[in-house]
XYZ file of C-alpha atoms in Angstrom:
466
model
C 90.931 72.488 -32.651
C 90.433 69.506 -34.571
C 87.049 70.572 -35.767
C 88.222 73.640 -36.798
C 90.883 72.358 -38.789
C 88.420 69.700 -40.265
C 85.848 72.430 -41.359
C 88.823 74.373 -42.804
C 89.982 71.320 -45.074
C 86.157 71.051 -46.444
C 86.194 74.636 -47.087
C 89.290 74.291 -49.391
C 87.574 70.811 -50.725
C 84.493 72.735 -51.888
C 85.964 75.563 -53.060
C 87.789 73.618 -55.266
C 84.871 71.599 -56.241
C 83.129 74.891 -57.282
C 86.142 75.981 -59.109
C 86.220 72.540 -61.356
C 83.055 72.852 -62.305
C 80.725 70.735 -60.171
C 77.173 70.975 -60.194
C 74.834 69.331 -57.544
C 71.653 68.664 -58.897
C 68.392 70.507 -58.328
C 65.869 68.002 -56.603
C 62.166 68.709 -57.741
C 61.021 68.277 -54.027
C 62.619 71.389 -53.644
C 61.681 73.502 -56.534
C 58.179 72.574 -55.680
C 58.979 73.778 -51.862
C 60.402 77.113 -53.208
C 56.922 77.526 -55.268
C 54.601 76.590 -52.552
C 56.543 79.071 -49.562
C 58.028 82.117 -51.756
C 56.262 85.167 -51.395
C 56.210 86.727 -54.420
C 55.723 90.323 -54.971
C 55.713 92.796 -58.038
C 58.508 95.004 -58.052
C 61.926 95.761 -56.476
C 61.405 99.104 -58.381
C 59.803 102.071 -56.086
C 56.500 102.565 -56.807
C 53.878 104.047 -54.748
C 52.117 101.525 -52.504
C 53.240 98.823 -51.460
C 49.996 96.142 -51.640
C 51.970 93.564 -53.231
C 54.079 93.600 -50.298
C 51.519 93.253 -47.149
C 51.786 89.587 -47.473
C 55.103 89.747 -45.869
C 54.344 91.406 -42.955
C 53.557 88.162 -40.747
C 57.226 87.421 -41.523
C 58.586 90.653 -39.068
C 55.733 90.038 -36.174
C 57.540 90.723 -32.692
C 60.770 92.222 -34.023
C 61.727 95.114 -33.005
C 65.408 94.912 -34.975
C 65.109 94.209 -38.501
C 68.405 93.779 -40.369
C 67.873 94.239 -44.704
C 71.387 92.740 -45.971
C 72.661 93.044 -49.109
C 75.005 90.517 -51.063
C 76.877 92.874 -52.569
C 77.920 96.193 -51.977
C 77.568 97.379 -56.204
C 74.101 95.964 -57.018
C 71.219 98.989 -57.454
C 68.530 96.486 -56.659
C 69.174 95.811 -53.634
C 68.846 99.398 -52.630
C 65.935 99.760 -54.572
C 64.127 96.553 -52.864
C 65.249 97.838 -49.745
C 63.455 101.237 -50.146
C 60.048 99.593 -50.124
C 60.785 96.976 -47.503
C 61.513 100.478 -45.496
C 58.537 102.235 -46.651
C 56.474 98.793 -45.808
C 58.040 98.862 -41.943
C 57.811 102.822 -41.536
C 54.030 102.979 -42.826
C 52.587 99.590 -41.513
C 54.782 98.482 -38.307
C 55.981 101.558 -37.141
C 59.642 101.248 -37.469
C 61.288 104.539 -37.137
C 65.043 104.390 -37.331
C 66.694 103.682 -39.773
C 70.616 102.421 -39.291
C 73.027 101.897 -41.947
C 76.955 100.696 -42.345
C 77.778 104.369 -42.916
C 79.779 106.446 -40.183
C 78.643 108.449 -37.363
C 79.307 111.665 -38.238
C 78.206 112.147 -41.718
C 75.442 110.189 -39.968
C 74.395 112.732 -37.870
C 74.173 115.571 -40.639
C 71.845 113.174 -43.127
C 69.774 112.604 -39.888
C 69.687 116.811 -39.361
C 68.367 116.954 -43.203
C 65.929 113.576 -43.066
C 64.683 115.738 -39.672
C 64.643 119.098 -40.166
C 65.099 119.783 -44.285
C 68.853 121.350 -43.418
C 72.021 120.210 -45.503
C 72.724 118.633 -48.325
C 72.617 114.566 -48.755
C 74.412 114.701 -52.178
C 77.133 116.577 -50.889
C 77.679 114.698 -47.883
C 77.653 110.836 -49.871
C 80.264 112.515 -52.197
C 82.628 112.972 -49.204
C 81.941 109.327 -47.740
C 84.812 107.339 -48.829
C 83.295 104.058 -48.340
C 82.382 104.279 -52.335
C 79.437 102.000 -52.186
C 76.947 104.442 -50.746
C 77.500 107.740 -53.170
C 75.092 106.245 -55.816
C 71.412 107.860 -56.775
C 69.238 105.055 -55.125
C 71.052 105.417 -51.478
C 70.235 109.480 -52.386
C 66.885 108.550 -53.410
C 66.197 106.803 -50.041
C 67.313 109.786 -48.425
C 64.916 111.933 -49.913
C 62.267 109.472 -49.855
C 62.877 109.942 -45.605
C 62.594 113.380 -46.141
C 59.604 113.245 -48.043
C 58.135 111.197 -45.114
C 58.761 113.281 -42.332
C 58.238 117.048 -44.028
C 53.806 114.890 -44.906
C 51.408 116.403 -42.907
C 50.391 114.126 -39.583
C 53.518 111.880 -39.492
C 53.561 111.359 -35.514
C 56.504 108.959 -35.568
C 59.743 110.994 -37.981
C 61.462 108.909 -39.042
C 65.415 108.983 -38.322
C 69.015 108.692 -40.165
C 72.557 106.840 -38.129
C 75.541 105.726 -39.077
C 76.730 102.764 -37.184
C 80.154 101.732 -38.799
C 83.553 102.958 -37.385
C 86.365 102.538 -40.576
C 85.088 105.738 -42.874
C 84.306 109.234 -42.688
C 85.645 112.449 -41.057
C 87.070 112.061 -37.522
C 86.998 116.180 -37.299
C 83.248 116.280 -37.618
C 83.160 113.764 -33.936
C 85.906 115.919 -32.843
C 84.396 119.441 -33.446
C 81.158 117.908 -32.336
C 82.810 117.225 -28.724
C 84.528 120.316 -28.389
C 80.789 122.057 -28.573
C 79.639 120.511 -25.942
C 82.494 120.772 -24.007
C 82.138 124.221 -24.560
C 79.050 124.812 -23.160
C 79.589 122.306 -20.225
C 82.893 123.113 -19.649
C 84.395 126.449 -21.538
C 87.392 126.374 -18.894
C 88.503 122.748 -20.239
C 88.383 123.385 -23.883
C 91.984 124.163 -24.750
C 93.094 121.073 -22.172
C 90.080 118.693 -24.527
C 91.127 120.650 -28.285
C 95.019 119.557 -27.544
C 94.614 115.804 -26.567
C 92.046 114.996 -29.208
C 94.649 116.694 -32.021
C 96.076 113.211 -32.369
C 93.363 111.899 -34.337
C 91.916 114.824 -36.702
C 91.427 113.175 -40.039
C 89.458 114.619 -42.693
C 88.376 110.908 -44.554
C 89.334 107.373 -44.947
C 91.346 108.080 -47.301
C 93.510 110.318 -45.015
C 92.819 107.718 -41.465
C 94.754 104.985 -43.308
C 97.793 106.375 -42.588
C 97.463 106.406 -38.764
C 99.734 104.870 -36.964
C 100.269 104.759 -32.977
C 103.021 102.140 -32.091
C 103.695 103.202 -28.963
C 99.738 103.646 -27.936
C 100.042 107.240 -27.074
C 96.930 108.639 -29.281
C 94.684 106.067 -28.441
C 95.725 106.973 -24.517
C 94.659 110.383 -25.424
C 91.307 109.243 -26.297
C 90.725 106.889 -23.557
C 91.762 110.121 -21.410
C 88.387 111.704 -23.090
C 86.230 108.850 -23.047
C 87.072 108.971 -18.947
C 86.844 112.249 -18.210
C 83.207 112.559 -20.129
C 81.993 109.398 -18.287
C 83.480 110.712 -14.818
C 81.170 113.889 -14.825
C 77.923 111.891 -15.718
C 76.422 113.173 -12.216
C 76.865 116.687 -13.239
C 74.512 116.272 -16.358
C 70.967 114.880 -15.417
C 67.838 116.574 -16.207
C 67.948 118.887 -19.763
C 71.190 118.320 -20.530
C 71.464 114.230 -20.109
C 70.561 114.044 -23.544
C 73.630 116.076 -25.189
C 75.550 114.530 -22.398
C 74.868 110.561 -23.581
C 75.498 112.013 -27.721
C 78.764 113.284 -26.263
C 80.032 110.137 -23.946
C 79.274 107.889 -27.565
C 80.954 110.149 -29.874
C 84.397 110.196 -27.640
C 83.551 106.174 -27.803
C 83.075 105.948 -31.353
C 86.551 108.073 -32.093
C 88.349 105.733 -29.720
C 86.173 102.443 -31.843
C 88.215 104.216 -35.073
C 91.329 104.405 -33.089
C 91.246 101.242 -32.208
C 89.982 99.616 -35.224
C 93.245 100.884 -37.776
C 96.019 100.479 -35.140
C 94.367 97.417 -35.321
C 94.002 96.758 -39.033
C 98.145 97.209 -39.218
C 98.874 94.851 -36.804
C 96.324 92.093 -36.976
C 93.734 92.415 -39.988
C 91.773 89.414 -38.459
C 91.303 90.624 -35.147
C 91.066 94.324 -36.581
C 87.515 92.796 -38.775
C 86.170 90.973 -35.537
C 86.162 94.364 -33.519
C 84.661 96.024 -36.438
C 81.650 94.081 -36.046
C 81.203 94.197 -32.379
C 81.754 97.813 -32.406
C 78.577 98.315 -34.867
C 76.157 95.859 -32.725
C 77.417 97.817 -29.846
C 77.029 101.130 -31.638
C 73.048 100.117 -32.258
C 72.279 98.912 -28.854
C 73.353 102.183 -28.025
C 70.825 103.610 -30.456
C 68.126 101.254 -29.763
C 68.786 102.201 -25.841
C 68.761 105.468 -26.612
C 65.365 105.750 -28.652
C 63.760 103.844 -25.538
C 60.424 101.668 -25.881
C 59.298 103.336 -28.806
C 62.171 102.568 -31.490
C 62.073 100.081 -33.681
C 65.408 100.258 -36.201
C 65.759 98.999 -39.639
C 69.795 98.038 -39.994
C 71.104 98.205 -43.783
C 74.619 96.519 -43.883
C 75.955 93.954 -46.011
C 74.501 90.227 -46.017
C 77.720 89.519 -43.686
C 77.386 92.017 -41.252
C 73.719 91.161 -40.337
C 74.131 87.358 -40.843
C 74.496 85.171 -37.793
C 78.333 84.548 -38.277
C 79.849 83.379 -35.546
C 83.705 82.134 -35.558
C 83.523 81.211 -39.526
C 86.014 80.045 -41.032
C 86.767 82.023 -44.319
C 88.728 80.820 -46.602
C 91.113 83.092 -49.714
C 93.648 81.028 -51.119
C 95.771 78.836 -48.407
C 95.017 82.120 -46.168
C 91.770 80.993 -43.236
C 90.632 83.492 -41.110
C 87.829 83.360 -38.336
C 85.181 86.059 -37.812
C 82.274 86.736 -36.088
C 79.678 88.969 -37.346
C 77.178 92.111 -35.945
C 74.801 89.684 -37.016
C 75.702 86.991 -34.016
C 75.878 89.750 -31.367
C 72.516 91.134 -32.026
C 71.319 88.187 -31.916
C 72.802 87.150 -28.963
C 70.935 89.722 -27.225
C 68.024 90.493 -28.778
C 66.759 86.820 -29.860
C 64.004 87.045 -31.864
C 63.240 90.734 -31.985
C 66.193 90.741 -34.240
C 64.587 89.668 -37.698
C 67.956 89.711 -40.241
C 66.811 89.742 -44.052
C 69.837 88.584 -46.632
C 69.333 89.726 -50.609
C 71.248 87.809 -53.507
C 70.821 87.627 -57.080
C 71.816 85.091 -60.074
C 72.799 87.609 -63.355
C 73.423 90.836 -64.232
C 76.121 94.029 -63.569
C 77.542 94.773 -60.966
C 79.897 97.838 -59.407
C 83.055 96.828 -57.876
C 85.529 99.495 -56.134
C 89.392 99.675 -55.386
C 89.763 100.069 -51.404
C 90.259 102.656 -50.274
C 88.842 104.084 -53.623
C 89.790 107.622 -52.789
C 93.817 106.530 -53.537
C 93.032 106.930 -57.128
C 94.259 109.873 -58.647
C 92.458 111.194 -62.061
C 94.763 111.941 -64.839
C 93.176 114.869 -66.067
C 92.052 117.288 -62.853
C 95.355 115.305 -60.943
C 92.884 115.276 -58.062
C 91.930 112.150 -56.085
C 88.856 110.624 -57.077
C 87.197 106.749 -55.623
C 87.046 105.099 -58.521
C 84.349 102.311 -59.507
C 84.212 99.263 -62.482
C 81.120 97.772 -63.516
C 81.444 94.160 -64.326
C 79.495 90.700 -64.421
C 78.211 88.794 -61.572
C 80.694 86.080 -61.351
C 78.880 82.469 -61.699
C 78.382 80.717 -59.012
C 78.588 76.740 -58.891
C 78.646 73.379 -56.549
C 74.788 73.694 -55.965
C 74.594 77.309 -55.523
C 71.094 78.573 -53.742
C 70.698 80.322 -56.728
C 70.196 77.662 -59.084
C 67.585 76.278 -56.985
C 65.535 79.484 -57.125
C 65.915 79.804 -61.004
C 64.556 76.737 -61.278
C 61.559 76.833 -59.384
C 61.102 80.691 -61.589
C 59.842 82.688 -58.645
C 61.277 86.751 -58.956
C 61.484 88.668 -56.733
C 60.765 86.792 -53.931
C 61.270 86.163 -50.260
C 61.014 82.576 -48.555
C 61.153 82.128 -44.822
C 63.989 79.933 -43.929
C 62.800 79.620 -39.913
C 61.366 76.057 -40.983
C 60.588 73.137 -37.603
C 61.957 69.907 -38.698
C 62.935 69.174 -42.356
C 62.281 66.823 -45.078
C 63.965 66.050 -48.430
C 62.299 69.183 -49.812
C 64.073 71.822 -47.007
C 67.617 69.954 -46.196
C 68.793 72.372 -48.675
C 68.713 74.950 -45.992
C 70.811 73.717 -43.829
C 73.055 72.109 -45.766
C 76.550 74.317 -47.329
C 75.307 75.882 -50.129
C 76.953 78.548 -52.266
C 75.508 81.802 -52.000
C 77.483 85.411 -53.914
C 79.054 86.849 -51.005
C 81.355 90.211 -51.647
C 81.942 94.435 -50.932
C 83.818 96.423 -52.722
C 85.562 94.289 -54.874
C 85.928 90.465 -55.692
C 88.900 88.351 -57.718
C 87.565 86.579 -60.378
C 90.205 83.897 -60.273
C 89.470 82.841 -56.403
C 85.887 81.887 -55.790
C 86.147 82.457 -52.254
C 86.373 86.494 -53.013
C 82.647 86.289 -54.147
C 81.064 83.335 -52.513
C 80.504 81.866 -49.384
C 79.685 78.370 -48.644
C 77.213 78.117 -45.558
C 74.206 76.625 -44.112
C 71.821 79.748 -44.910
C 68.671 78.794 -42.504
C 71.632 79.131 -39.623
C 72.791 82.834 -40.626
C 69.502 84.738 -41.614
C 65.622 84.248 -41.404
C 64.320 85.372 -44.933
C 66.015 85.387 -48.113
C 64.718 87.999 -50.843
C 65.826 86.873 -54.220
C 66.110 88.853 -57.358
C 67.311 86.878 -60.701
C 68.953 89.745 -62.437
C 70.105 92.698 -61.353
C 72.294 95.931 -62.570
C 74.926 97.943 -60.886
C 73.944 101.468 -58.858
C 73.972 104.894 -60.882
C 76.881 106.326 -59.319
C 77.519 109.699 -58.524
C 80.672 112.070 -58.486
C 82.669 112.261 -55.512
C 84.664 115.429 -53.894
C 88.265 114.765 -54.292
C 89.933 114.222 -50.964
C 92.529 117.052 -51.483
C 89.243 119.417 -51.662
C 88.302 118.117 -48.088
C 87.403 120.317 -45.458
């Protein structure tokens, strides 16, 4: 407890150091480190090839997870660098599924167009809620997936999941279920239909308003989850498959359930389960695709990171969390590879949660809305004055260093790095930084010195919901 409290005090102690202005000095030991270790490529743009990037290969030997983070949720970069990190993995090492902090559902129908050329990606990021992901680079890695499997020869398709549980359409998990119970079970439907009515919400918009005080809804769903697992026996051979989709959808809309009963009650707790649900969700993936998947996670730099019981610190508020990041860890050791992007300058989009409460004033329909503003400046040392000065973009160093010297304390040392979503406030430096030890919470770190915000696209308004 008294550790805790202790780290808490310097947390408040450096925050206000950054806000008064204090700069640490950059040591020339380490600007000469950063020159001699970053790898430096050519372009975060898209291009075809990837040469410049083989050099980095070495750095994802023996993973078999590899989690691309991104420090913010609004900067089109970090898209765009993760596109050809993907295309790297997919064409050179193999990797084959691709996981993102997107839900399940609208998951599975981007996965049935990246497959099988059926749908529509722009339509379905338009009715995702979370706002950061209805842009034109997170379409244009969609298509570039298509594009991959629909080549001539491609033995491993790739593949398209959602992992996160607080957006999207609970009716498209619920519909989903009632299929298969349908053909498994066409007696039970009606009993199924009526206890999953609880929880039929179209968006996030629309799930923010469940409540369940007493418990009953989430019963309901526990009911399902039970009753699915119970017949497991009955469904081995052809129709294990559609059986195991089943069991983890009824899981997933109980995850939801679970998650914003949660987020009224106990915000803190409500984030922690968040996180544990989406390493849970991609074991269950990762189980699923057997010996011959190897996933790429996108998710914010916090999400992947190796978080575990931080302290974090708005205001006088603290909070502790622990992060995706730690749990995959936990169990997959080094297989798990996590990757965290941050930049020093430029634009970037920032979004009112949830963004679909907005309505417009002239079609009086509801509409996320989005701002594009300037990277606020980080101080007190921050990593990224260290990699300005040694004048290496883009790059990616290797922070999985044996021993260190004057040149590499840096690493582990607390270090301000730009840490935010949706949406940061400018006046408290705590909404869009972090102060950590980065060589403790990821492996690489892929720098880009300026930056821009995504190219946004329009969304359906959430009265227009099906």
């Amino acid at each position: 407890m008294r550790h805790l409290l202790l780290k808490r005090l310097v947390a408040v102690v450096l925050v206000a150091l950054a806000g008064a202005g204090v700069h640490a000095a950059v040591d020339q030991d380490e600007i000469d480190w950063v020159r001699q270790n970053a790898f430096a490529f050519d372009t975060v743009e898209f291009v075809e090839g990837h040469a410049d990037l083989l050099p980095l290969l070495p750095l994802f030997e023996g993973a078999r997870i590899v989690a691309l983070g991104e420090g913010t949720h609004g900067t089109r970069e970090f898209f765009t660098a993760r596109l050809r990190l993907m295309e790297l993995l997919a064409t050179e090492l193999g990797f084959n599924a691709f996981a993102f902090e997107f839900p399940y559902g609208e998951g599975v129908e981007v996965n049935e167009y990246v497959r099988n050329g059926n749908g529509d990606p722009a339509e379905i990021l338009a009715r995702v809620y979370c706002p950061p992901w209805n842009h034109e680079e997170m379409l244009s890695l969609i298509e570039w997936m298509r594009a991959f499997n629909a080549s001539p020869g491609r033995a491993r398709p790739l593949s398209f999941h959602g992992i996160d549980i607080h957006d999207g359409s609970s009716i498209l998990l619920i519909d989903s279920l009632l299929r298969f119970i349908e053909d498994v079970d066409p007696a039970r439907v009606e009993a199924f239909e009526s206890t999953l009515d609880c929880f039929r919400y179209r968006s996030m918009y629309h799930i923010a308003e469940f409540s369940d005080p007493d418990g009953a809804c989430r019963a309901n769903l526990r009911w399902v989850v039970d009753e699915i697992a119970g017949s497991r026996a009955r469904h081995a051979g052809p129709s294990a498959g559609a059986y195991e989709t089943a069991l983890h959808e009824a899981r997933v809309l109980l995850q939801r359930a679970e998650f914003y009963a949660l987020m009224s009650e106990d915000p803190e707790t409500a984030t922690n389960f968040r996180d544990s649900c989406m390493a849970e969700n991609l074991v269950w993936l990762e189980e699923s695709l057997g010996s011959s998947g190897r996933i790429v996670v996108g998710a914010h730099n916090y999400h992947v990171g190796r978080f575990k019981d931080r302290v974090y610190v708005a205001g006088i508020e603290t909070r502790t969390q622990t992060a995706m990041g730690w749990h995959l860890s936990e169990r997959y050791g080094d297989e798990c590879v996590v990757l965290a992007t941050t930049t020093r300058i430029g634009d970037v989009a920032i979004f009112p949660f949830p963004g679909s409460a907005v309505v417009d004033s002239e079609s009086g329909r509801g509409l996320p809305q989005h701002e594009i503003v300037e990277i606020p400046r980080l101080r007190y040392g921050a990593v990224v004055d260290l990699l300005r000065a040694a004048e290496v973009s883009p790059c990616v160093l290797d922070l999985r260093i044996e021993g260190t010297t004057s040149a590499t304390n840096w690493l582990f040392e607390d270090r301000a790095l730009l840490h935010f979503g949706t949406v940061f406030i400018p006046s408290t430096s705590t909404s869009y930084m972090i102060q950590e030890p980065i060589a403790e919470l990821f492996d690489l770190l892929l720098y880009i010195d300026r930056t821009s915000a995504p190219h946004m696209l329009a969304w359906t308004p959430w009265q227009d919901l099906e």
